[in-house]
Amino acid sequence: MPIAVTIDEGERSYIPAFGKRWLLPLYDPFLWILGADKAKQPLIEQAEVKAGFRVLDIGCGTGSMAINIKRMHPEAEVVGIDPDPDALALSMRKAKRTGLSIEFDRGFADHMPYADASFDRVFSSFMFHHLAADEKTATLGEIRRVLKPGGSLHLLDFVHEHDAHSGAPAHRHLIHRNGAVADRIESRMTSLMDEAGFADAKELKRGRNFFGPIAYFCAISPAA
């Protein structure tokens, strides 16, 4: 089970990739073998990023999503934010090897160091299920704050697979089968987006990867 670690005394805790800091070097190879990053490609495509857009990847981890966005849209400005300094260091090394200019910042998604209305697109992939209920609410509020009017949030995460007979959630995730993280897999994502003040919140499609059922969501930051 993932264990939250403290960055420094007095600072907030976070859950590192794979739940343990010493496993970080194995994170990218493991996801590559399982093809987990392939699921992020449709998320990038649905966002319709254009030249000149400023794009933010929250909970960017080791930077794979941000790097793929920049590769697909070299004329967009791409920024990643994550609380894990070790993951950020790896992100920066990966971006440097590819020759891509990407800004990586340390911080939490529910308290971001960016100005109001400063991004055209915000991405979140496989991060939301790690957040507690109050953190989800605060994070969606922050995303709406940093998005420009008419900008959009594009979110990919695990979802519950509903039992065909009862309609109740069936917990069938290989990794997060039990415990606090399993309980945080969201069953009302579009409702949370509506409550945060987004417009046209919707689930676009569902799929499945090695770890379980997944869903793609989007929502618009309304004009003031």
Short mmCIF file of C-alpha atoms in Angstrom, two decimals:
data_model
loop_
_atom_site.label_atom_id
_atom_site.label_comp_id
_atom_site.label_asym_id
_atom_site.label_seq_id
_atom_site.Cartn_x
_atom_site.Cartn_y
_atom_site.Cartn_z
CA MET A 1 0.00 0.00 0.00
CA PRO A 2 1.40 3.47 -0.84
CA ILE A 3 2.71 5.34 2.19
CA ALA A 4 2.79 9.11 2.30
CA VAL A 5 6.23 10.54 3.00
CA THR A 6 7.15 13.97 4.30
CA ILE A 7 9.34 16.18 2.13
CA ASP A 8 10.91 18.00 5.06
CA GLU A 9 9.91 18.59 8.65
CA GLY A 10 6.90 20.87 8.75
CA GLU A 11 6.07 20.35 5.07
CA ARG A 12 3.15 18.44 3.61
CA SER A 13 3.36 14.78 2.78
CA TYR A 14 2.89 13.17 -0.63
CA ILE A 15 2.70 9.68 -2.11
CA PRO A 16 5.76 8.94 -4.27
CA ALA A 17 5.60 6.91 -7.47
CA PHE A 18 5.06 3.22 -6.66
CA GLY A 19 4.45 4.25 -3.03
CA LYS A 20 8.14 4.09 -2.06
CA ARG A 21 10.93 6.51 -2.99
CA TRP A 22 13.52 3.79 -3.61
CA LEU A 23 11.31 2.26 -6.33
CA LEU A 24 11.33 5.44 -8.45
CA PRO A 25 14.02 4.21 -10.91
CA LEU A 26 11.75 1.26 -11.77
CA TYR A 27 8.65 3.38 -12.37
CA ASP A 28 9.13 4.34 -16.04
CA PRO A 29 10.41 0.91 -17.20
CA PHE A 30 7.51 -0.83 -15.45
CA LEU A 31 4.88 1.40 -17.06
CA TRP A 32 6.57 1.07 -20.45
CA ILE A 33 6.49 -2.74 -20.26
CA LEU A 34 2.79 -2.68 -19.37
CA GLY A 35 1.96 -0.05 -21.98
CA ALA A 36 0.35 2.19 -19.38
CA ASP A 37 1.52 5.39 -21.03
CA LYS A 38 -0.38 4.50 -24.22
CA ALA A 39 -3.60 5.33 -22.38
CA LYS A 40 -2.47 8.95 -22.09
CA GLN A 41 -2.28 9.50 -25.85
CA PRO A 42 -6.07 9.89 -26.34
CA LEU A 43 -6.13 12.36 -23.43
CA ILE A 44 -3.64 14.60 -25.23
CA GLU A 45 -5.53 14.27 -28.50
CA GLN A 46 -8.91 15.17 -26.99
CA ALA A 47 -7.50 18.46 -25.65
CA GLU A 48 -6.83 19.88 -29.13
CA VAL A 49 -3.76 21.84 -28.02
CA LYS A 50 -2.85 24.65 -30.41
CA ALA A 51 0.34 26.59 -31.08
CA GLY A 52 0.92 29.25 -28.46
CA PHE A 53 -1.17 27.51 -25.79
CA ARG A 54 0.15 27.34 -22.24
CA VAL A 55 -0.41 23.84 -20.89
CA LEU A 56 -0.12 22.47 -17.34
CA ASP A 57 0.30 18.83 -16.26
CA ILE A 58 -0.57 18.46 -12.57
CA GLY A 59 0.98 15.59 -10.62
CA CYS A 60 3.43 15.23 -13.50
CA GLY A 61 5.55 12.61 -11.73
CA THR A 62 8.49 11.56 -13.88
CA GLY A 63 7.41 13.85 -16.71
CA SER A 64 6.32 11.33 -19.35
CA MET A 65 2.98 13.05 -20.00
CA ALA A 66 4.50 16.54 -20.21
CA ILE A 67 7.21 15.29 -22.57
CA ASN A 68 4.64 13.63 -24.84
CA ILE A 69 2.55 16.81 -24.93
CA LYS A 70 5.62 18.83 -25.94
CA ARG A 71 6.59 16.29 -28.58
CA MET A 72 3.12 16.44 -30.11
CA HIS A 73 2.82 20.21 -29.76
CA PRO A 74 6.30 21.76 -29.88
CA GLU A 75 4.88 25.29 -30.27
CA ALA A 76 2.95 25.06 -26.99
CA GLU A 77 4.45 26.06 -23.64
CA VAL A 78 4.36 23.04 -21.32
CA VAL A 79 4.62 23.14 -17.53
CA GLY A 80 4.58 20.24 -15.06
CA ILE A 81 4.04 20.40 -11.31
CA ASP A 82 4.61 17.70 -8.67
CA PRO A 83 5.52 17.62 -4.96
CA ASP A 84 8.19 14.92 -5.33
CA PRO A 85 11.66 16.45 -5.86
CA ASP A 86 13.17 13.12 -6.93
CA ALA A 87 10.53 12.63 -9.63
CA LEU A 88 11.03 16.22 -10.79
CA ALA A 89 14.79 15.72 -11.04
CA LEU A 90 14.16 12.68 -13.23
CA SER A 91 11.68 14.67 -15.33
CA MET A 92 14.24 17.39 -15.95
CA ARG A 93 16.90 14.88 -16.98
CA LYS A 94 14.50 13.17 -19.39
CA ALA A 95 13.44 16.48 -20.96
CA LYS A 96 17.08 17.56 -21.32
CA ARG A 97 17.96 14.29 -23.08
CA THR A 98 15.16 14.83 -25.58
CA GLY A 99 16.13 18.47 -26.14
CA LEU A 100 12.66 19.68 -25.14
CA SER A 101 12.06 22.90 -23.23
CA ILE A 102 9.63 22.11 -20.40
CA GLU A 103 9.22 23.90 -17.07
CA PHE A 104 8.98 21.61 -14.04
CA ASP A 105 7.89 23.12 -10.71
CA ARG A 106 7.62 21.68 -7.24
CA GLY A 107 4.24 22.08 -5.59
CA PHE A 108 0.83 20.62 -4.80
CA ALA A 109 -2.11 20.73 -7.20
CA ASP A 110 -4.45 22.21 -4.58
CA HIS A 111 -2.16 25.20 -3.95
CA MET A 112 -0.35 26.13 -7.16
CA PRO A 113 2.14 29.00 -7.61
CA TYR A 114 0.56 30.31 -10.81
CA ALA A 115 -1.42 33.43 -11.63
CA ASP A 116 -5.15 33.38 -12.24
CA ALA A 117 -6.21 32.52 -15.80
CA SER A 118 -2.68 31.62 -16.90
CA PHE A 119 -3.23 28.30 -18.73
CA ASP A 120 -5.24 27.24 -21.78
CA ARG A 121 -5.27 23.54 -20.89
CA VAL A 122 -4.75 21.54 -17.69
CA PHE A 123 -4.06 17.80 -17.72
CA SER A 124 -4.33 15.24 -14.94
CA SER A 125 -3.49 11.57 -15.52
CA PHE A 126 -3.79 8.82 -12.91
CA MET A 127 -3.38 11.29 -10.05
CA PHE A 128 -6.87 12.04 -8.73
CA HIS A 129 -7.40 8.66 -7.06
CA HIS A 130 -4.56 9.48 -4.65
CA LEU A 131 -6.40 12.53 -3.27
CA ALA A 132 -8.70 12.69 -0.28
CA ALA A 133 -12.17 14.20 -0.78
CA ASP A 134 -11.18 17.67 0.46
CA GLU A 135 -8.04 17.62 -1.68
CA LYS A 136 -10.08 16.78 -4.78
CA THR A 137 -12.39 19.72 -4.15
CA ALA A 138 -9.48 22.10 -3.52
CA THR A 139 -7.57 20.82 -6.57
CA LEU A 140 -10.52 21.32 -8.91
CA GLY A 141 -10.94 24.83 -7.51
CA GLU A 142 -7.28 25.60 -8.18
CA ILE A 143 -7.49 24.18 -11.69
CA ARG A 144 -10.44 26.40 -12.45
CA ARG A 145 -8.56 29.39 -11.01
CA VAL A 146 -5.48 28.93 -13.21
CA LEU A 147 -7.46 28.15 -16.37
CA LYS A 148 -8.31 30.96 -18.75
CA PRO A 149 -12.03 31.48 -19.46
CA GLY A 150 -12.87 28.94 -22.13
CA GLY A 151 -9.84 26.83 -21.22
CA SER A 152 -10.36 23.18 -20.40
CA LEU A 153 -9.41 20.43 -17.97
CA HIS A 154 -8.64 16.97 -19.36
CA LEU A 155 -8.52 14.20 -16.78
CA LEU A 156 -7.79 10.49 -16.97
CA ASP A 157 -8.14 8.20 -13.99
CA PHE A 158 -9.28 4.84 -12.71
CA VAL A 159 -13.01 4.32 -12.27
CA HIS A 160 -15.14 1.67 -10.63
CA GLU A 161 -16.36 -1.15 -12.80
CA HIS A 162 -20.06 -1.47 -12.04
CA ASP A 163 -21.62 -4.84 -11.44
CA ALA A 164 -23.89 -5.68 -14.36
CA HIS A 165 -26.65 -6.98 -12.06
CA SER A 166 -26.70 -4.60 -9.10
CA GLY A 167 -25.17 -1.47 -10.62
CA ALA A 168 -22.92 -1.21 -7.56
CA PRO A 169 -19.19 -0.54 -7.93
CA ALA A 170 -17.13 -3.70 -8.33
CA HIS A 171 -13.55 -3.26 -7.07
CA ARG A 172 -11.50 -5.01 -9.76
CA HIS A 173 -8.31 -2.95 -9.86
CA LEU A 174 -5.16 -5.02 -9.82
CA ILE A 175 -3.02 -2.50 -7.95
CA HIS A 176 -5.51 -0.53 -5.83
CA ARG A 177 -7.79 -3.42 -4.94
CA ASN A 178 -8.16 -2.55 -1.25
CA GLY A 179 -7.43 0.16 1.29
CA ALA A 180 -7.62 3.94 1.35
CA VAL A 181 -6.53 4.46 -2.26
CA ALA A 182 -9.18 2.04 -3.57
CA ASP A 183 -11.79 3.96 -1.60
CA ARG A 184 -10.67 7.20 -3.28
CA ILE A 185 -11.32 6.00 -6.83
CA GLU A 186 -13.96 8.48 -7.88
CA SER A 187 -17.49 7.47 -8.89
CA ARG A 188 -18.85 11.00 -9.34
CA MET A 189 -16.15 12.91 -11.18
CA THR A 190 -18.45 15.00 -13.37
CA SER A 191 -20.48 16.00 -10.30
CA LEU A 192 -17.32 17.18 -8.57
CA MET A 193 -16.43 19.21 -11.65
CA ASP A 194 -19.91 20.76 -11.69
CA GLU A 195 -19.63 21.64 -8.01
CA ALA A 196 -16.27 23.32 -8.65
CA GLY A 197 -17.95 25.63 -11.15
CA PHE A 198 -16.87 24.02 -14.40
CA ALA A 199 -19.17 23.96 -17.42
CA ASP A 200 -20.01 21.05 -19.70
CA ALA A 201 -18.32 18.46 -17.48
CA LYS A 202 -18.56 15.06 -19.10
CA GLU A 203 -17.11 11.60 -19.36
CA LEU A 204 -15.96 11.12 -22.94
CA LYS A 205 -15.17 7.42 -22.99
CA ARG A 206 -14.01 4.43 -21.00
CA GLY A 207 -11.25 1.94 -21.50
CA ARG A 208 -9.08 -0.50 -19.61
CA ASN A 209 -5.41 -0.93 -18.97
CA PHE A 210 -3.37 -3.52 -17.10
CA PHE A 211 -4.45 -2.05 -13.75
CA GLY A 212 -8.21 -1.82 -14.34
CA PRO A 213 -11.02 0.25 -15.89
CA ILE A 214 -10.23 3.87 -16.76
CA ALA A 215 -12.21 6.89 -17.99
CA TYR A 216 -11.51 10.12 -19.85
CA PHE A 217 -13.15 13.34 -18.65
CA CYS A 218 -13.20 16.96 -19.73
CA ALA A 219 -14.69 20.21 -18.44
CA ILE A 220 -14.63 23.86 -19.48
CA SER A 221 -13.71 26.87 -17.40
CA PRO A 222 -16.66 29.21 -18.03
CA ALA A 223 -16.33 32.85 -19.01
CA ALA A 224 -16.37 35.21 -16.06
#
